[in-house]
Amino acid sequence: MISHRIIATDGAARFGVLHTGHGDVATPAFMPVGTAGTVKAMTADAVRATGADIVLGNTYHLMLRPGAERIAQLGGLHRFMDWPGPILTDSGGFQVMSLAKLRKLDADGVTFQSHLDGATYRLTPERSIEIQHLLDATITMVLDECTSFPATSDEARTSMQLSMRWARRSRDAFQKRDGYGLFGIVQGSIYPELRAESARALIDIGFDGYAVGGLAIGEGQATTFAVLDATVPHLPTDAPRYLMGVGTPGDIIGAVQRGIDMFDCVIPTRAGRTARAYTSRGVFNLRNARFADDAAPLDPRCACPACTRHSHAYLHHLFKAEEMLGPMLLTWHNVQYYQDLMRDLRTAIMDHRLDAFASATRAGWMPEEPP
Ligand SMILES: [Zn+2]
């Protein structure tokens, strides 16, 4: 069991602390994505230095390489990647659908070929829970089917009902331990009545936290927010709420205003490797020639090494010269920007000025440059 203590609220938004067996997580929280046992281009110390309390690990990648049994023998994922703090692992289902070859879904699970070597694997709700147990995940996610977008109401209902059956099997397979938790995932595409039905089914099964899944797959921000408006009111107030795979800083602010407590997304790390900088003034492409002679720091409000020790011009040079320090510094900066945003959101909720903070932050962003 894990517990979420709400300290302050502002509208639907909540500032709280998630207590786990591997440490506390201040919420709303952003989880940097540690895909294959590493937040790409960052040491664990650097991730900690940004203020991140929790990271995400990908079951799909880790089960293929180096293998869940091997990680268990080596002392679990915390020790393997030098992250003693909380780790949330996904179920593997989303990556099976987006990365694996020759995948075949049936009522019992999914069979697929590894995108690495073509070997055949089988993932069922029980096996996904077992793998996450072997990894020693602090927070385990149920295996679900990520409904494709767009989907008709009938397609979305059939898919959601399959996910609810798998959610119950995941709950039955999960070994309850103090300090560890299992989250259910609300599905139902863009249909409010299906989202409500899914939330009720999950609450009936009973979970330590509730995720909103099936978003950030091309539906657009207005639809994401509409689904949250139709879903969050059906979720328990005392359990943490996790919006999977979201998003941009603007997505996160809007979701926090709608009562979401946890986020993960590859945007800050992926952007860091492709010269895109997230800053208090908006998003910039550091490959742009206008930065070649710019001696100013990337973001004067940021305390990361890229901003306190270097200039736009140096970062521009690193990317032009394809030096690996470029992705390292910019990933650190982007993760720092996201963590600073979460800290500022928590402070704004505590001070009951979230809407004003949200407006001022959005107003500071210039229109995004093309990649
Ligand atoms: Zn910075």
PDB file of C-alpha atoms in Angstrom, residues 9-257:
ATOM      1  CA  THR A   9      -6.189  22.439  -2.950  1.00  0.00           C
ATOM      2  CA  ASP A  10      -6.919  25.276  -5.374  1.00  0.00           C
ATOM      3  CA  GLY A  11     -10.026  24.675  -7.468  1.00  0.00           C
ATOM      4  CA  ALA A  12      -9.716  21.078  -8.694  1.00  0.00           C
ATOM      5  CA  ALA A  13      -5.911  21.138  -8.327  1.00  0.00           C
ATOM      6  CA  ARG A  14      -4.180  19.397  -5.445  1.00  0.00           C
ATOM      7  CA  PHE A  15      -0.778  19.737  -3.779  1.00  0.00           C
ATOM      8  CA  GLY A  16       0.141  16.605  -1.887  1.00  0.00           C
ATOM      9  CA  VAL A  17       2.715  14.018  -0.918  1.00  0.00           C
ATOM     10  CA  LEU A  18       2.693  10.435  -2.131  1.00  0.00           C
ATOM     11  CA  HIS A  19       4.281   8.214   0.536  1.00  0.00           C
ATOM     12  CA  THR A  20       5.971   5.091  -0.864  1.00  0.00           C
ATOM     13  CA  GLY A  21       8.384   2.461   0.398  1.00  0.00           C
ATOM     14  CA  HIS A  22      11.159   4.096  -1.620  1.00  0.00           C
ATOM     15  CA  GLY A  23      10.510   7.663  -0.464  1.00  0.00           C
ATOM     16  CA  ASP A  24       8.064  10.543  -0.794  1.00  0.00           C
ATOM     17  CA  VAL A  25       6.898  12.178  -4.013  1.00  0.00           C
ATOM     18  CA  ALA A  26       5.652  15.776  -3.951  1.00  0.00           C
ATOM     19  CA  THR A  27       2.627  16.102  -6.236  1.00  0.00           C
ATOM     20  CA  PRO A  28       1.813  17.300  -8.845  1.00  0.00           C
ATOM     21  CA  ALA A  29       4.896  15.377 -10.009  1.00  0.00           C
ATOM     22  CA  PHE A  30       6.620  14.915 -13.347  1.00  0.00           C
ATOM     23  CA  MET A  31       8.366  11.573 -13.875  1.00  0.00           C
ATOM     24  CA  PRO A  32      11.331  11.680 -16.281  1.00  0.00           C
ATOM     25  CA  VAL A  33      11.188   8.654 -18.560  1.00  0.00           C
ATOM     26  CA  GLY A  34      13.994   6.142 -17.920  1.00  0.00           C
ATOM     27  CA  THR A  35      13.138   3.970 -20.883  1.00  0.00           C
ATOM     28  CA  ALA A  36      15.803   1.242 -20.737  1.00  0.00           C
ATOM     29  CA  GLY A  37      17.050   1.738 -17.170  1.00  0.00           C
ATOM     30  CA  THR A  38      18.394   5.228 -17.884  1.00  0.00           C
ATOM     31  CA  VAL A  39      16.976   8.691 -18.373  1.00  0.00           C
ATOM     32  CA  LYS A  40      18.723   9.098 -21.720  1.00  0.00           C
ATOM     33  CA  ALA A  41      21.885  11.267 -21.630  1.00  0.00           C
ATOM     34  CA  MET A  42      21.650  11.882 -17.851  1.00  0.00           C
ATOM     35  CA  THR A  43      23.358  10.282 -14.853  1.00  0.00           C
ATOM     36  CA  ALA A  44      21.098   9.340 -11.942  1.00  0.00           C
ATOM     37  CA  ASP A  45      22.805  12.074  -9.901  1.00  0.00           C
ATOM     38  CA  ALA A  46      21.885  14.653 -12.537  1.00  0.00           C
ATOM     39  CA  VAL A  47      18.248  13.487 -12.531  1.00  0.00           C
ATOM     40  CA  ARG A  48      18.183  13.789  -8.729  1.00  0.00           C
ATOM     41  CA  ALA A  49      19.757  17.263  -8.927  1.00  0.00           C
ATOM     42  CA  THR A  50      16.799  18.526 -10.983  1.00  0.00           C
ATOM     43  CA  GLY A  51      14.477  17.753  -8.050  1.00  0.00           C
ATOM     44  CA  ALA A  52      12.785  14.711  -9.588  1.00  0.00           C
ATOM     45  CA  ASP A  53      11.383  12.418  -6.866  1.00  0.00           C
ATOM     46  CA  ILE A  54      10.345   9.525  -9.116  1.00  0.00           C
ATOM     47  CA  VAL A  55      11.274   8.123 -12.535  1.00  0.00           C
ATOM     48  CA  LEU A  56       9.466   5.848 -14.971  1.00  0.00           C
ATOM     49  CA  GLY A  57      10.815   2.570 -16.375  1.00  0.00           C
ATOM     50  CA  ASN A  58       9.528   0.816 -19.504  1.00  0.00           C
ATOM     51  CA  THR A  59       8.595  -2.836 -19.009  1.00  0.00           C
ATOM     52  CA  TYR A  60       8.678  -3.577 -22.748  1.00  0.00           C
ATOM     53  CA  HIS A  61      12.284  -2.422 -23.213  1.00  0.00           C
ATOM     54  CA  LEU A  62      13.555  -3.983 -19.979  1.00  0.00           C
ATOM     55  CA  MET A  63      11.870  -7.382 -20.536  1.00  0.00           C
ATOM     56  CA  LEU A  64      13.580  -7.653 -23.944  1.00  0.00           C
ATOM     57  CA  ARG A  65      16.953  -6.320 -22.816  1.00  0.00           C
ATOM     58  CA  PRO A  66      18.525  -7.088 -20.374  1.00  0.00           C
ATOM     59  CA  GLY A  67      15.526  -9.157 -19.159  1.00  0.00           C
ATOM     60  CA  ALA A  68      13.461  -8.879 -15.981  1.00  0.00           C
ATOM     61  CA  GLU A  69      14.880 -12.061 -14.380  1.00  0.00           C
ATOM     62  CA  ARG A  70      18.431 -10.757 -14.905  1.00  0.00           C
ATOM     63  CA  ILE A  71      17.586  -7.381 -13.316  1.00  0.00           C
ATOM     64  CA  ALA A  72      16.014  -9.222 -10.359  1.00  0.00           C
ATOM     65  CA  GLN A  73      19.191 -11.292  -9.900  1.00  0.00           C
ATOM     66  CA  LEU A  74      21.236  -8.087  -9.996  1.00  0.00           C
ATOM     67  CA  GLY A  75      19.211  -6.624  -7.124  1.00  0.00           C
ATOM     68  CA  GLY A  76      16.289  -4.972  -8.896  1.00  0.00           C
ATOM     69  CA  LEU A  77      15.941  -1.890 -11.069  1.00  0.00           C
ATOM     70  CA  HIS A  78      16.635   0.620  -8.244  1.00  0.00           C
ATOM     71  CA  ARG A  79      20.089  -0.831  -7.659  1.00  0.00           C
ATOM     72  CA  PHE A  80      20.719  -1.599 -11.346  1.00  0.00           C
ATOM     73  CA  MET A  81      20.223   2.039 -12.424  1.00  0.00           C
ATOM     74  CA  ASP A  82      21.344   3.692  -9.145  1.00  0.00           C
ATOM     75  CA  TRP A  83      17.900   5.146  -8.415  1.00  0.00           C
ATOM     76  CA  PRO A  84      16.954   4.197  -4.830  1.00  0.00           C
ATOM     77  CA  GLY A  85      13.885   6.437  -4.998  1.00  0.00           C
ATOM     78  CA  PRO A  86      10.426   5.506  -6.257  1.00  0.00           C
ATOM     79  CA  ILE A  87      10.116   3.978  -9.731  1.00  0.00           C
ATOM     80  CA  LEU A  88       6.863   3.591 -11.660  1.00  0.00           C
ATOM     81  CA  THR A  89       6.888   0.998 -14.425  1.00  0.00           C
ATOM     82  CA  ASP A  90       4.375   0.828 -17.242  1.00  0.00           C
ATOM     83  CA  SER A  91       2.786  -2.484 -18.212  1.00  0.00           C
ATOM     84  CA  GLY A  92       4.563  -2.872 -21.542  1.00  0.00           C
ATOM     85  CA  GLY A  93       1.304  -2.863 -23.473  1.00  0.00           C
ATOM     86  CA  PHE A  94       1.693   0.566 -25.059  1.00  0.00           C
ATOM     87  CA  GLN A  95       5.159  -0.190 -26.474  1.00  0.00           C
ATOM     88  CA  VAL A  96       4.066  -3.630 -27.700  1.00  0.00           C
ATOM     89  CA  MET A  97       1.429  -1.851 -29.767  1.00  0.00           C
ATOM     90  CA  SER A  98       3.752   0.919 -30.995  1.00  0.00           C
ATOM     91  CA  LEU A  99       7.127  -0.862 -31.409  1.00  0.00           C
ATOM     92  CA  ALA A 100       6.790  -4.657 -31.607  1.00  0.00           C
ATOM     93  CA  LYS A 101       6.424  -6.580 -34.864  1.00  0.00           C
ATOM     94  CA  LEU A 102       3.723  -9.127 -35.768  1.00  0.00           C
ATOM     95  CA  ARG A 103       1.687  -8.447 -32.632  1.00  0.00           C
ATOM     96  CA  LYS A 104      -1.468 -10.492 -32.116  1.00  0.00           C
ATOM     97  CA  LEU A 105      -3.996  -9.512 -29.478  1.00  0.00           C
ATOM     98  CA  ASP A 106      -6.402 -12.064 -28.003  1.00  0.00           C
ATOM     99  CA  ALA A 107      -8.707 -12.166 -25.000  1.00  0.00           C
ATOM    100  CA  ASP A 108      -5.914 -13.497 -22.777  1.00  0.00           C
ATOM    101  CA  GLY A 109      -3.003 -11.250 -23.741  1.00  0.00           C
ATOM    102  CA  VAL A 110      -0.742 -10.278 -26.610  1.00  0.00           C
ATOM    103  CA  THR A 111       1.908 -12.238 -28.536  1.00  0.00           C
ATOM    104  CA  PHE A 112       4.565 -10.251 -30.352  1.00  0.00           C
ATOM    105  CA  GLN A 113       8.020 -10.292 -31.870  1.00  0.00           C
ATOM    106  CA  SER A 114      10.804  -8.212 -30.372  1.00  0.00           C
ATOM    107  CA  HIS A 115      11.771  -5.212 -32.500  1.00  0.00           C
ATOM    108  CA  LEU A 116      15.395  -6.017 -31.531  1.00  0.00           C
ATOM    109  CA  ASP A 117      15.885  -9.601 -32.739  1.00  0.00           C
ATOM    110  CA  GLY A 118      12.494 -10.945 -33.833  1.00  0.00           C
ATOM    111  CA  ALA A 119      12.188 -13.357 -30.876  1.00  0.00           C
ATOM    112  CA  THR A 120       8.600 -14.186 -29.868  1.00  0.00           C
ATOM    113  CA  TYR A 121       7.251 -13.019 -26.491  1.00  0.00           C
ATOM    114  CA  ARG A 122       3.917 -13.305 -24.726  1.00  0.00           C
ATOM    115  CA  LEU A 123       2.523 -10.627 -22.419  1.00  0.00           C
ATOM    116  CA  THR A 124      -0.542 -11.348 -20.296  1.00  0.00           C
ATOM    117  CA  PRO A 125      -1.858  -9.339 -17.338  1.00  0.00           C
ATOM    118  CA  GLU A 126      -0.231 -11.894 -14.999  1.00  0.00           C
ATOM    119  CA  ARG A 127       3.148 -11.847 -16.801  1.00  0.00           C
ATOM    120  CA  SER A 128       3.215  -8.027 -16.908  1.00  0.00           C
ATOM    121  CA  ILE A 129       2.625  -7.889 -13.140  1.00  0.00           C
ATOM    122  CA  GLU A 130       5.302 -10.576 -12.610  1.00  0.00           C
ATOM    123  CA  ILE A 131       7.855  -8.639 -14.699  1.00  0.00           C
ATOM    124  CA  GLN A 132       7.151  -5.411 -12.802  1.00  0.00           C
ATOM    125  CA  HIS A 133       7.553  -7.365  -9.532  1.00  0.00           C
ATOM    126  CA  LEU A 134      10.933  -8.705 -10.740  1.00  0.00           C
ATOM    127  CA  LEU A 135      11.983  -5.138 -11.587  1.00  0.00           C
ATOM    128  CA  ASP A 136      10.934  -4.139  -8.021  1.00  0.00           C
ATOM    129  CA  ALA A 137       8.681  -1.350  -9.290  1.00  0.00           C
ATOM    130  CA  THR A 138       7.386   0.915  -6.518  1.00  0.00           C
ATOM    131  CA  ILE A 139       4.255   1.568  -8.574  1.00  0.00           C
ATOM    132  CA  THR A 140       3.018  -1.145 -10.933  1.00  0.00           C
ATOM    133  CA  MET A 141       0.598  -0.436 -13.780  1.00  0.00           C
ATOM    134  CA  VAL A 142      -2.106  -2.866 -14.924  1.00  0.00           C
ATOM    135  CA  LEU A 143      -1.857  -4.265 -18.446  1.00  0.00           C
ATOM    136  CA  ASP A 144      -4.455  -2.630 -20.652  1.00  0.00           C
ATOM    137  CA  GLU A 145      -5.235  -2.203 -24.311  1.00  0.00           C
ATOM    138  CA  CYS A 146      -4.529   1.315 -25.463  1.00  0.00           C
ATOM    139  CA  THR A 147      -7.576   2.018 -27.629  1.00  0.00           C
ATOM    140  CA  SER A 148      -6.533   3.380 -31.010  1.00  0.00           C
ATOM    141  CA  PHE A 149      -7.541   6.922 -31.973  1.00  0.00           C
ATOM    142  CA  PRO A 150      -9.919   7.626 -33.521  1.00  0.00           C
ATOM    143  CA  ALA A 151     -12.236   4.785 -32.465  1.00  0.00           C
ATOM    144  CA  THR A 152     -15.999   4.416 -32.798  1.00  0.00           C
ATOM    145  CA  SER A 153     -18.071   4.211 -29.633  1.00  0.00           C
ATOM    146  CA  ASP A 154     -18.521   0.442 -30.133  1.00  0.00           C
ATOM    147  CA  GLU A 155     -14.794  -0.129 -30.733  1.00  0.00           C
ATOM    148  CA  ALA A 156     -13.928   1.962 -27.681  1.00  0.00           C
ATOM    149  CA  ARG A 157     -16.445   0.066 -25.494  1.00  0.00           C
ATOM    150  CA  THR A 158     -15.162  -3.377 -26.539  1.00  0.00           C
ATOM    151  CA  SER A 159     -11.558  -2.296 -25.989  1.00  0.00           C
ATOM    152  CA  MET A 160     -12.335  -0.672 -22.615  1.00  0.00           C
ATOM    153  CA  GLN A 161     -14.212  -3.739 -21.389  1.00  0.00           C
ATOM    154  CA  LEU A 162     -11.247  -5.958 -22.297  1.00  0.00           C
ATOM    155  CA  SER A 163      -8.986  -3.583 -20.344  1.00  0.00           C
ATOM    156  CA  MET A 164     -11.317  -3.800 -17.318  1.00  0.00           C
ATOM    157  CA  ARG A 165     -11.152  -7.628 -17.354  1.00  0.00           C
ATOM    158  CA  TRP A 166      -7.365  -7.387 -17.553  1.00  0.00           C
ATOM    159  CA  ALA A 167      -7.382  -4.826 -14.720  1.00  0.00           C
ATOM    160  CA  ARG A 168      -9.098  -7.348 -12.430  1.00  0.00           C
ATOM    161  CA  ARG A 169      -6.626 -10.083 -13.424  1.00  0.00           C
ATOM    162  CA  SER A 170      -3.759  -7.648 -12.791  1.00  0.00           C
ATOM    163  CA  ARG A 171      -5.162  -6.877  -9.334  1.00  0.00           C
ATOM    164  CA  ASP A 172      -5.448 -10.606  -8.559  1.00  0.00           C
ATOM    165  CA  ALA A 173      -1.860 -11.258  -9.703  1.00  0.00           C
ATOM    166  CA  PHE A 174      -0.342  -8.317  -7.803  1.00  0.00           C
ATOM    167  CA  GLN A 175       1.379  -9.179  -4.517  1.00  0.00           C
ATOM    168  CA  LYS A 176       0.356  -6.525  -2.000  1.00  0.00           C
ATOM    169  CA  ARG A 177       3.350  -5.208  -0.054  1.00  0.00           C
ATOM    170  CA  ASP A 178       3.731  -2.252   2.277  1.00  0.00           C
ATOM    171  CA  GLY A 179       5.135   0.733   0.387  1.00  0.00           C
ATOM    172  CA  TYR A 180       4.233  -0.639  -3.056  1.00  0.00           C
ATOM    173  CA  GLY A 181       1.176   0.213  -5.126  1.00  0.00           C
ATOM    174  CA  LEU A 182      -0.853  -0.852  -8.149  1.00  0.00           C
ATOM    175  CA  PHE A 183      -2.607   1.664 -10.405  1.00  0.00           C
ATOM    176  CA  GLY A 184      -5.613   1.001 -12.625  1.00  0.00           C
ATOM    177  CA  ILE A 185      -6.021   2.775 -15.983  1.00  0.00           C
ATOM    178  CA  VAL A 186      -9.239   4.467 -17.140  1.00  0.00           C
ATOM    179  CA  GLN A 187      -9.940   3.891 -20.849  1.00  0.00           C
ATOM    180  CA  GLY A 188     -12.933   4.762 -23.043  1.00  0.00           C
ATOM    181  CA  SER A 189     -11.457   7.007 -25.739  1.00  0.00           C
ATOM    182  CA  ILE A 190     -13.266  10.359 -26.095  1.00  0.00           C
ATOM    183  CA  TYR A 191     -16.648   9.070 -24.844  1.00  0.00           C
ATOM    184  CA  PRO A 192     -17.677  10.496 -21.453  1.00  0.00           C
ATOM    185  CA  GLU A 193     -20.084   7.652 -20.616  1.00  0.00           C
ATOM    186  CA  LEU A 194     -17.369   5.048 -21.339  1.00  0.00           C
ATOM    187  CA  ARG A 195     -14.816   6.950 -19.245  1.00  0.00           C
ATOM    188  CA  ALA A 196     -17.306   7.072 -16.352  1.00  0.00           C
ATOM    189  CA  GLU A 197     -18.112   3.355 -16.735  1.00  0.00           C
ATOM    190  CA  SER A 198     -14.380   2.522 -16.791  1.00  0.00           C
ATOM    191  CA  ALA A 199     -13.719   4.607 -13.662  1.00  0.00           C
ATOM    192  CA  ARG A 200     -16.561   2.864 -11.811  1.00  0.00           C
ATOM    193  CA  ALA A 201     -15.251  -0.583 -12.849  1.00  0.00           C
ATOM    194  CA  LEU A 202     -11.765   0.242 -11.578  1.00  0.00           C
ATOM    195  CA  ILE A 203     -13.030   1.666  -8.273  1.00  0.00           C
ATOM    196  CA  ASP A 204     -15.039  -1.533  -7.816  1.00  0.00           C
ATOM    197  CA  ILE A 205     -11.839  -3.581  -8.222  1.00  0.00           C
ATOM    198  CA  GLY A 206      -9.905  -1.169  -5.984  1.00  0.00           C
ATOM    199  CA  PHE A 207      -6.495   0.366  -6.740  1.00  0.00           C
ATOM    200  CA  ASP A 208      -3.881   2.500  -4.961  1.00  0.00           C
ATOM    201  CA  GLY A 209      -4.041   5.089  -7.745  1.00  0.00           C
ATOM    202  CA  TYR A 210      -5.927   5.787 -10.959  1.00  0.00           C
ATOM    203  CA  ALA A 211      -4.384   6.638 -14.318  1.00  0.00           C
ATOM    204  CA  VAL A 212      -6.083   8.209 -17.308  1.00  0.00           C
ATOM    205  CA  GLY A 213      -4.859   6.306 -20.363  1.00  0.00           C
ATOM    206  CA  GLY A 214      -5.443   6.413 -24.090  1.00  0.00           C
ATOM    207  CA  LEU A 215      -4.564  10.098 -24.436  1.00  0.00           C
ATOM    208  CA  ALA A 216      -1.577  11.923 -25.964  1.00  0.00           C
ATOM    209  CA  ILE A 217      -2.006   9.824 -29.107  1.00  0.00           C
ATOM    210  CA  GLY A 218      -2.936  12.591 -31.511  1.00  0.00           C
ATOM    211  CA  GLU A 219      -6.304  13.750 -30.172  1.00  0.00           C
ATOM    212  CA  GLY A 220      -5.173  17.313 -29.462  1.00  0.00           C
ATOM    213  CA  GLN A 221      -5.099  19.374 -26.272  1.00  0.00           C
ATOM    214  CA  ALA A 222      -8.756  20.486 -26.310  1.00  0.00           C
ATOM    215  CA  THR A 223      -9.898  16.844 -26.517  1.00  0.00           C
ATOM    216  CA  THR A 224      -7.438  15.775 -23.805  1.00  0.00           C
ATOM    217  CA  PHE A 225      -8.864  18.437 -21.487  1.00  0.00           C
ATOM    218  CA  ALA A 226     -12.464  17.498 -22.380  1.00  0.00           C
ATOM    219  CA  VAL A 227     -11.749  13.844 -21.515  1.00  0.00           C
ATOM    220  CA  LEU A 228     -10.214  14.940 -18.189  1.00  0.00           C
ATOM    221  CA  ASP A 229     -13.276  17.075 -17.436  1.00  0.00           C
ATOM    222  CA  ALA A 230     -15.426  13.971 -18.057  1.00  0.00           C
ATOM    223  CA  THR A 231     -13.178  11.564 -16.113  1.00  0.00           C
ATOM    224  CA  VAL A 232     -11.531  13.172 -13.071  1.00  0.00           C
ATOM    225  CA  PRO A 233     -14.826  13.889 -11.214  1.00  0.00           C
ATOM    226  CA  HIS A 234     -15.463  10.107 -11.209  1.00  0.00           C
ATOM    227  CA  LEU A 235     -12.122   9.290  -9.522  1.00  0.00           C
ATOM    228  CA  PRO A 236     -11.630   8.980  -5.732  1.00  0.00           C
ATOM    229  CA  THR A 237     -10.325  12.184  -4.131  1.00  0.00           C
ATOM    230  CA  ASP A 238      -7.898  10.396  -1.797  1.00  0.00           C
ATOM    231  CA  ALA A 239      -5.993   8.416  -4.458  1.00  0.00           C
ATOM    232  CA  PRO A 240      -3.310   9.811  -6.794  1.00  0.00           C
ATOM    233  CA  ARG A 241      -4.352  10.521 -10.397  1.00  0.00           C
ATOM    234  CA  TYR A 242      -1.857   9.957 -13.199  1.00  0.00           C
ATOM    235  CA  LEU A 243      -2.206  11.247 -16.765  1.00  0.00           C
ATOM    236  CA  MET A 244      -0.091   8.877 -18.874  1.00  0.00           C
ATOM    237  CA  GLY A 245       2.249  10.166 -21.573  1.00  0.00           C
ATOM    238  CA  VAL A 246       1.399  13.884 -21.203  1.00  0.00           C
ATOM    239  CA  GLY A 247       2.790  16.258 -22.234  1.00  0.00           C
ATOM    240  CA  THR A 248       3.916  19.775 -23.125  1.00  0.00           C
ATOM    241  CA  PRO A 249       4.204  22.348 -20.316  1.00  0.00           C
ATOM    242  CA  GLY A 250       0.840  23.768 -21.479  1.00  0.00           C
ATOM    243  CA  ASP A 251      -0.778  20.318 -21.338  1.00  0.00           C
ATOM    244  CA  ILE A 252       0.573  19.766 -17.821  1.00  0.00           C
ATOM    245  CA  ILE A 253      -0.632  23.122 -16.478  1.00  0.00           C
ATOM    246  CA  GLY A 254      -4.144  22.517 -17.849  1.00  0.00           C
ATOM    247  CA  ALA A 255      -4.243  18.970 -16.469  1.00  0.00           C
ATOM    248  CA  VAL A 256      -3.056  20.114 -13.017  1.00  0.00           C
ATOM    249  CA  GLN A 257      -5.898  22.668 -13.062  1.00  0.00           C
TER     250      GLN A 257
END
